[in-house]
Coordinates of C-alpha atoms in Angstrom, one line a residue:
M1 CA 18.2 15.3 -29.3
R2 CA 17.1 16.9 -32.6
I3 CA 13.4 17.4 -33.1
Q4 CA 11.0 19.9 -34.7
N5 CA 9.3 20.9 -31.5
Y6 CA 8.1 19.8 -28.0
R7 CA 4.6 21.3 -28.2
I8 CA 2.7 19.3 -25.5
D9 CA 3.8 18.9 -21.9
G10 CA 4.2 15.2 -20.9
V11 CA 3.4 13.7 -24.3
G12 CA 5.8 11.9 -26.7
L13 CA 9.3 13.2 -26.3
G14 CA 8.0 15.6 -23.7
K15 CA 8.2 12.6 -21.3
L16 CA 12.0 12.6 -21.7
L17 CA 12.0 16.3 -21.0
N18 CA 10.1 15.8 -17.7
T19 CA 12.6 13.1 -16.6
R20 CA 15.6 15.3 -17.4
Q21 CA 16.9 13.0 -20.1
V22 CA 17.4 15.7 -22.7
K23 CA 20.6 17.7 -22.4
R24 CA 20.5 19.7 -25.7
M25 CA 17.8 20.1 -28.2
V26 CA 17.9 21.4 -31.8
A27 CA 14.5 22.9 -32.8
S28 CA 12.7 25.6 -34.6
Y29 CA 9.6 26.0 -32.5
V30 CA 8.7 24.9 -29.0
G31 CA 5.1 26.1 -28.9
E32 CA 3.3 26.4 -25.6
N33 CA 5.4 23.8 -23.6
K34 CA 5.8 25.6 -20.2
E35 CA 8.2 23.0 -18.8
F36 CA 10.4 23.3 -21.8
A37 CA 10.5 27.1 -21.4
R38 CA 11.2 26.8 -17.7
Q39 CA 14.1 24.4 -18.1
Y40 CA 15.6 26.5 -20.9
L41 CA 15.3 29.9 -19.1
S42 CA 16.6 28.4 -15.8
G43 CA 19.7 26.9 -17.5
E44 CA 18.6 23.2 -17.1
L45 CA 18.3 22.6 -20.9
E46 CA 20.5 23.7 -23.8
V47 CA 18.6 24.7 -26.9
E48 CA 19.8 25.5 -30.5
L49 CA 17.1 27.4 -32.2
V50 CA 17.2 27.0 -36.0
P51 CA 14.8 28.3 -38.7
Q52 CA 12.3 25.6 -39.5
G53 CA 13.1 25.3 -43.2
T54 CA 16.8 25.2 -42.4
L55 CA 16.2 22.5 -39.9
A56 CA 14.2 20.5 -42.5
E57 CA 17.0 20.9 -45.0
K58 CA 19.7 20.0 -42.4
I59 CA 18.0 16.7 -41.8
R60 CA 17.3 16.0 -45.5
S61 CA 20.9 16.8 -46.4
G62 CA 22.2 14.7 -43.5
G63 CA 20.2 11.8 -44.8
A64 CA 21.5 12.3 -48.3
G65 CA 25.2 12.4 -47.3
I66 CA 25.6 16.1 -48.0
P67 CA 27.8 17.7 -45.2
A68 CA 26.7 21.3 -45.6
F69 CA 24.7 23.7 -47.8
Y70 CA 24.2 27.4 -48.4
T71 CA 20.9 29.3 -47.8
H72 CA 19.8 32.9 -47.8
T73 CA 17.7 32.2 -44.7
G74 CA 18.8 34.3 -41.7
I75 CA 21.2 36.7 -43.5
G76 CA 21.6 39.8 -41.4
T77 CA 20.2 38.2 -38.2
L78 CA 21.6 36.4 -35.3
V79 CA 21.4 33.2 -37.4
E80 CA 24.3 34.6 -39.4
T81 CA 26.2 36.6 -36.8
G82 CA 25.7 34.3 -33.8
G83 CA 24.5 35.4 -30.4
I84 CA 21.3 33.3 -29.9
P85 CA 21.2 32.1 -26.3
I86 CA 21.8 28.3 -26.2
K87 CA 22.3 27.9 -22.4
Y88 CA 21.4 30.3 -19.6
A89 CA 23.0 30.3 -16.2
K90 CA 20.8 30.1 -13.1
N91 CA 21.2 33.8 -12.5
G92 CA 19.8 34.6 -15.9
D93 CA 23.1 35.3 -17.7
V94 CA 23.9 33.5 -20.9
E95 CA 26.6 30.9 -20.6
I96 CA 26.6 29.7 -24.3
F97 CA 25.7 31.6 -27.4
S98 CA 25.4 30.4 -30.9
Q99 CA 28.4 31.0 -33.1
P100 CA 28.8 33.0 -36.3
H101 CA 28.2 31.2 -39.6
C102 CA 30.5 31.1 -42.5
T103 CA 29.1 33.0 -45.5
G104 CA 29.5 32.9 -49.2
V105 CA 28.4 35.1 -52.2
F106 CA 26.7 33.6 -55.2
D107 CA 25.5 35.8 -58.1
G108 CA 26.1 38.8 -56.0
K109 CA 23.9 37.6 -53.1
R110 CA 25.0 36.6 -49.6
Y111 CA 24.3 33.2 -48.1
V112 CA 25.0 31.5 -44.8
M113 CA 26.5 28.0 -44.7
E114 CA 24.6 25.4 -42.6
E115 CA 26.0 22.1 -41.6
S116 CA 23.8 19.1 -42.0
I117 CA 22.7 16.9 -39.1
S118 CA 21.9 13.3 -38.6
G119 CA 21.3 11.1 -35.6
D120 CA 22.2 7.7 -34.2
Y121 CA 18.5 6.9 -34.0
A122 CA 15.5 8.3 -35.9
L123 CA 12.1 7.8 -34.3
V124 CA 9.3 8.0 -36.9
K125 CA 5.5 7.7 -36.8
A126 CA 3.9 6.2 -40.0
W127 CA 0.3 5.5 -41.0
K128 CA 1.2 2.2 -42.8
A129 CA 4.3 0.2 -43.2
D130 CA 4.8 -3.1 -45.0
E131 CA 7.1 -5.9 -43.9
L132 CA 10.0 -4.5 -46.0
G133 CA 9.8 -1.2 -44.2
N134 CA 8.2 0.8 -47.0
L135 CA 6.2 3.7 -45.3
V136 CA 3.1 5.7 -46.1
F137 CA 2.2 8.8 -44.1
R138 CA -1.3 10.2 -43.8
A139 CA -2.3 13.8 -44.7
S140 CA -0.2 16.4 -42.9
A141 CA 1.5 13.8 -40.7
N142 CA 4.2 13.5 -43.5
N143 CA 5.9 16.8 -42.2
F144 CA 9.3 16.0 -40.6
N145 CA 8.7 12.3 -40.5
A146 CA 9.9 11.7 -44.1
P147 CA 13.2 13.5 -44.0
M148 CA 13.8 12.3 -40.4
A149 CA 13.4 8.7 -41.6
T150 CA 16.4 9.0 -43.9
A151 CA 18.7 10.8 -41.4
G152 CA 19.2 8.1 -38.7
K153 CA 21.9 5.4 -38.5
V154 CA 19.0 3.3 -37.1
T155 CA 15.5 4.3 -38.1
I156 CA 12.7 3.0 -35.8
V157 CA 9.1 3.3 -37.1
E158 CA 5.9 3.1 -35.1
A159 CA 3.2 2.2 -37.6
E160 CA -0.5 2.3 -37.1
E161 CA -0.8 -0.6 -39.4
I162 CA 1.7 -3.2 -40.7
V163 CA 0.6 -4.8 -44.0
P164 CA 2.0 -7.6 -46.1
V165 CA 4.5 -6.9 -48.9
G166 CA 2.6 -5.9 -52.1
E167 CA -0.4 -4.3 -50.4
L168 CA 1.2 -0.8 -50.7
K169 CA 1.3 0.2 -54.3
P170 CA 4.8 1.4 -55.4
D171 CA 3.6 4.9 -56.3
Q172 CA 2.0 5.3 -52.9
I173 CA 5.2 4.8 -50.9
H174 CA 6.7 8.0 -49.3
I175 CA 9.8 6.4 -47.8
P176 CA 11.3 3.2 -49.3
G177 CA 12.2 0.4 -46.8
I178 CA 16.0 0.8 -47.5
H179 CA 15.9 3.6 -44.8
V180 CA 14.0 1.6 -42.2
H181 CA 15.6 -0.8 -39.7
R182 CA 12.8 -1.6 -37.2
I183 CA 9.0 -1.5 -37.2
I184 CA 6.8 -1.5 -34.2
K185 CA 3.0 -1.9 -34.3
C186 CA 1.2 0.9 -32.6
E187 CA -0.7 -0.7 -29.8
K188 CA -2.5 2.4 -28.5
N189 CA -3.2 4.8 -31.3
E190 CA -4.1 7.8 -29.3
K191 CA -3.7 11.1 -31.3
K192 CA -3.8 14.2 -29.2
I193 CA -5.1 17.4 -30.8
E194 CA -3.2 20.3 -29.5
K195 CA -5.4 23.1 -30.8
L196 CA -8.9 21.8 -31.6
T197 CA -10.2 24.6 -33.9
V198 CA -13.6 24.5 -35.4
R199 CA -15.6 26.9 -37.7
Q200 CA -17.3 29.8 -36.0
D201 CA -20.3 31.7 -36.9
Q202 CA -19.3 35.3 -37.8
A203 CA -22.8 36.6 -36.9
G204 CA -21.8 37.2 -33.3
E205 CA -18.9 39.5 -33.9
A206 CA -20.7 42.6 -32.4
G207 CA -20.8 41.0 -29.0
L208 CA -17.1 40.1 -28.8
P209 CA -14.7 41.9 -26.4
A210 CA -13.2 45.2 -27.6
A211 CA -9.7 43.6 -28.0
M212 CA -11.1 40.9 -30.3
Q213 CA -13.0 43.4 -32.3
K214 CA -9.8 45.3 -32.8
R215 CA -8.1 42.2 -34.0
I216 CA -11.0 41.5 -36.4
R217 CA -10.6 45.0 -37.9
I218 CA -6.9 44.2 -38.7
I219 CA -7.8 40.7 -40.0
K220 CA -10.5 42.0 -42.3
R221 CA -8.2 44.6 -43.8
A222 CA -5.5 42.0 -44.2
A223 CA -7.9 39.8 -46.2
R224 CA -8.2 42.5 -48.8
E225 CA -4.5 41.8 -49.7
F226 CA -5.4 38.5 -51.3
K227 CA -5.7 38.3 -55.1
D228 CA -7.3 35.7 -57.3
G229 CA -5.0 32.8 -58.0
M230 CA -2.4 33.8 -55.4
Y231 CA -0.4 31.3 -53.4
A232 CA -0.1 32.6 -49.8
N233 CA 1.3 31.5 -46.5
L234 CA -0.4 32.7 -43.3
G235 CA 1.4 32.9 -39.9
I236 CA 0.1 31.6 -36.6
G237 CA -2.6 33.6 -34.8
M238 CA -4.1 36.7 -36.3
P239 CA -2.7 36.1 -39.9
M240 CA -4.3 32.7 -40.1
L241 CA -7.7 34.2 -39.2
A242 CA -7.6 36.4 -42.3
S243 CA -8.5 33.3 -44.3
N244 CA -12.0 33.4 -42.9
Y245 CA -12.6 36.7 -44.7
I246 CA -11.3 36.0 -48.2
D247 CA -13.6 37.4 -50.9
P248 CA -15.8 34.4 -52.0
G249 CA -15.4 35.6 -55.6
I250 CA -11.6 34.7 -55.7
T251 CA -9.6 31.6 -55.2
V252 CA -6.5 31.7 -53.0
Y253 CA -4.2 28.7 -52.5
L254 CA -3.0 28.7 -48.9
Q255 CA 0.2 26.9 -48.1
S256 CA 1.3 25.6 -44.7
E257 CA 4.9 25.0 -43.7
N258 CA 4.1 21.5 -42.3
G259 CA 3.3 20.3 -45.8
V260 CA -0.1 21.3 -47.0
L261 CA -1.1 23.2 -50.1
G262 CA -4.8 24.1 -50.5
L263 CA -5.9 24.8 -46.9
G264 CA -9.6 25.2 -46.5
P265 CA -11.6 26.6 -43.7
F266 CA -11.5 25.3 -40.1
P267 CA -13.6 22.1 -39.9
T268 CA -16.9 21.5 -38.3
R269 CA -16.8 19.2 -35.3
S270 CA -17.8 16.3 -37.4
E271 CA -14.9 17.0 -39.9
V272 CA -12.1 17.2 -37.3
D273 CA -9.2 15.0 -38.3
P274 CA -6.1 14.7 -36.0
D275 CA -3.9 14.0 -39.0
L276 CA -5.0 17.2 -40.7
I277 CA -3.5 20.3 -39.0
N278 CA -1.7 23.5 -40.0
A279 CA 1.7 24.8 -38.9
G280 CA 0.1 26.2 -35.8
K281 CA -1.3 22.8 -34.8
E282 CA -4.8 23.9 -35.5
T283 CA -7.3 21.5 -37.1
V284 CA -8.1 22.4 -40.7
T285 CA -9.6 21.1 -43.9
V286 CA -8.2 20.9 -47.4
L287 CA -9.9 22.1 -50.6
Q288 CA -10.4 20.0 -53.7
G289 CA -7.1 19.9 -55.6
G290 CA -5.1 20.3 -52.4
S291 CA -1.9 18.2 -51.7
F292 CA 0.3 17.0 -48.9
F293 CA 4.1 16.7 -48.8
S294 CA 7.0 16.7 -46.4
S295 CA 8.4 19.8 -44.6
D296 CA 11.6 19.8 -46.7
V297 CA 9.5 20.0 -49.9
S298 CA 7.4 22.7 -48.3
F299 CA 10.3 24.9 -47.5
G300 CA 11.7 24.3 -51.0
M301 CA 8.6 26.0 -52.3
I302 CA 9.2 28.9 -49.9
R303 CA 13.0 29.4 -50.7
G304 CA 12.2 28.9 -54.4
N305 CA 9.9 31.9 -54.4
R306 CA 6.8 29.9 -55.2
I307 CA 4.8 31.8 -52.5
D308 CA 3.4 35.1 -53.7
M309 CA 2.6 36.5 -50.3
S310 CA 3.2 35.8 -46.6
V311 CA 1.2 37.4 -43.8
L312 CA 2.9 37.3 -40.4
G313 CA 2.5 38.8 -37.0
G314 CA 5.0 41.2 -35.5
M315 CA 6.4 42.3 -32.2
E316 CA 8.4 45.2 -33.8
V317 CA 8.9 46.6 -37.3
S318 CA 11.4 49.3 -38.2
Q319 CA 11.0 52.2 -40.6
T320 CA 13.1 50.3 -43.1
G321 CA 11.1 47.1 -42.9
D322 CA 13.2 45.1 -40.5
L323 CA 11.0 42.6 -38.6
A324 CA 11.3 41.1 -35.1
N325 CA 8.7 38.6 -34.1
W326 CA 10.2 35.5 -32.5
I327 CA 11.9 36.1 -29.1
V328 CA 12.2 38.3 -26.1
P329 CA 15.6 37.3 -24.7
G330 CA 15.4 35.9 -21.2
K331 CA 11.6 36.2 -21.0
M332 CA 9.7 34.6 -23.9
V333 CA 11.0 31.8 -26.1
K334 CA 8.8 30.0 -28.7
G335 CA 11.3 29.8 -31.5
M336 CA 11.4 31.3 -34.9
G337 CA 9.4 28.6 -36.7
G338 CA 9.3 29.2 -40.4
A339 CA 9.2 33.0 -40.3
V340 CA 12.9 33.5 -41.0
D341 CA 12.6 31.3 -44.1
L342 CA 9.5 33.1 -45.3
V343 CA 10.9 36.7 -45.0
S344 CA 14.2 35.6 -46.7
A345 CA 12.5 34.7 -49.9
S346 CA 13.1 37.7 -52.2
G347 CA 10.1 37.0 -54.4
T348 CA 7.5 36.8 -51.6
R349 CA 5.5 39.9 -50.6
V350 CA 5.6 40.2 -46.8
V351 CA 2.6 41.8 -45.0
V352 CA 2.8 42.2 -41.2
T353 CA -0.4 42.4 -39.1
M354 CA 0.0 43.7 -35.5
D355 CA -1.3 46.0 -32.8
H356 CA 0.0 49.5 -33.4
C357 CA 1.2 49.8 -29.7
S358 CA 2.1 47.4 -26.9
K359 CA -0.2 46.9 -23.9
D360 CA 1.7 49.6 -22.1
G361 CA 1.1 52.1 -24.9
S362 CA 4.7 52.1 -26.3
P363 CA 5.0 52.0 -30.1
K364 CA 5.8 48.8 -31.9
I365 CA 6.8 50.6 -35.2
L366 CA 10.2 52.1 -34.5
K367 CA 13.2 53.7 -36.1
R368 CA 15.2 50.6 -35.2
C369 CA 14.0 47.3 -33.8
T370 CA 15.2 46.6 -30.2
L371 CA 14.5 42.8 -30.4
P372 CA 16.5 40.2 -32.3
L373 CA 15.5 40.4 -36.0
T374 CA 13.6 37.9 -38.0
G375 CA 14.6 39.5 -41.2
V376 CA 16.3 42.7 -42.6
E377 CA 14.4 45.1 -44.8
C378 CA 11.9 42.3 -45.6
V379 CA 8.5 43.9 -44.8
N380 CA 6.4 45.4 -47.7
R381 CA 3.3 46.5 -45.8
I382 CA 2.2 46.9 -42.2
I383 CA -1.5 46.7 -41.2
T384 CA -2.4 47.7 -37.6
D385 CA -5.6 48.7 -35.8
M386 CA -4.8 52.3 -36.6
C387 CA -3.5 52.4 -40.2
V388 CA -1.7 50.8 -43.2
F389 CA 1.9 51.7 -43.9
D390 CA 3.9 50.8 -47.0
V391 CA 7.7 50.4 -46.6
V392 CA 9.3 52.3 -49.5
P393 CA 12.8 51.0 -50.2
G394 CA 15.4 53.8 -49.5
K395 CA 12.8 56.2 -48.2
G396 CA 11.0 54.7 -45.2
L397 CA 7.3 54.5 -44.3
L398 CA 4.5 55.9 -46.3
L399 CA 1.1 56.2 -44.6
R400 CA -1.4 54.8 -47.1
E401 CA -4.7 54.3 -45.2
L402 CA -6.3 55.1 -41.9
A403 CA -8.6 52.9 -39.8
S404 CA -12.0 54.3 -39.0
G405 CA -11.9 57.0 -36.3
C406 CA -8.1 57.5 -36.5
S407 CA -6.3 60.7 -37.6
V408 CA -2.9 61.3 -39.0
D409 CA -2.0 63.1 -35.8
Q410 CA -3.0 60.1 -33.7
V411 CA -0.9 57.8 -35.8
R412 CA 2.1 60.1 -35.4
A413 CA 1.7 60.1 -31.7
A414 CA 1.6 56.3 -31.6
T415 CA 4.5 55.7 -34.0
G416 CA 8.1 55.6 -32.9
C417 CA 9.6 56.9 -36.1
E418 CA 9.0 59.5 -38.9
F419 CA 6.9 58.7 -41.9
T420 CA 5.4 60.5 -44.9
V421 CA 1.7 60.7 -45.7
A422 CA 0.2 59.7 -49.1
S423 CA -1.7 62.6 -50.8
D424 CA -4.9 60.4 -51.0
V425 CA -4.8 58.9 -47.4
A426 CA -8.3 58.3 -46.1
E427 CA -10.2 56.1 -43.7
T428 CA -10.7 52.8 -45.5
Y429 CA -11.5 50.1 -42.9

């Protein structure tokens, strides 16, 4: 079974999971599906975790008859060296690990080789299909549907509407009918919204819990990183909230890995559209001039260095800019999503937003990361509830700014590595 994710318990392919009809799954992100996590960690389910952009390209290449390709995504991490748990034993030990990848050097830069994938069957959901099998997807529902439609020996499409030949204009068609073998009319077009997210009034911030106010402090500081005309990608959670605080005097074009360019604010309740979501499955809007495309095209933008800045969350960051943010082996598994792809793009500035310390008070900024890496020497700036660090190549961390009420000594006590202090460091947020 190869699929992007199993986000919702008991829905869609989650039904096969509940009936134990899935032996192995290839995925990038599994979201909040508790049954999936339970089966994986208890050894009932085998899981191959793959960077989301790599997964999209594996499927696209498989459909195009290309057996393998090279990508910089995952160099220096377990993606390259192997060691990602695929199957756990009942006692918690790992029975099967991922294997090392072949590598190659092109123009002095190292790349990993990834084998393409295809399936006996591809199950696809379309907005409209004509009687020749030509397909149209609506809004962000293009995502993995388009490349998946080309990668099955037999492609079966469930369409919301089947129209006569000629009703779909040739320049509207996303997937030509040559790839489609069967069409089924959707009888019950129920679209579940995983994370209904609507616009909130910022006037009530003062009454929020202390933990949320701390997060807002980080978010507001992160919003100052945006520059006019910038193309930016925001990670799930705290980074995405930074879009609420973009200076109204500038224009920032937000890109989402699931195939959206020009994300707008969260919708009002009357604007909610189940076909319009971001990579975190939150309901969103799109600004004038925005566009939709498939996931393989989206990650082509990312690998091709079209994104100026990426803001991501972090579990740990090292003094040299290594980032860990996707797994706690044996305990927490959500998958790497698109983060490994984003930090592997050499032309993209990477800003990490995170709490300075864990809930138990231990530092999250360390000499070396203890968790599996998302990327090596990829972080440019760290923004926490206490301070702002820049990662200076070959030198380490430079303390640039302090949060209100924080001193250099307090930052030293809460940081697990050495750093230097800028001569003009001051409280700025």
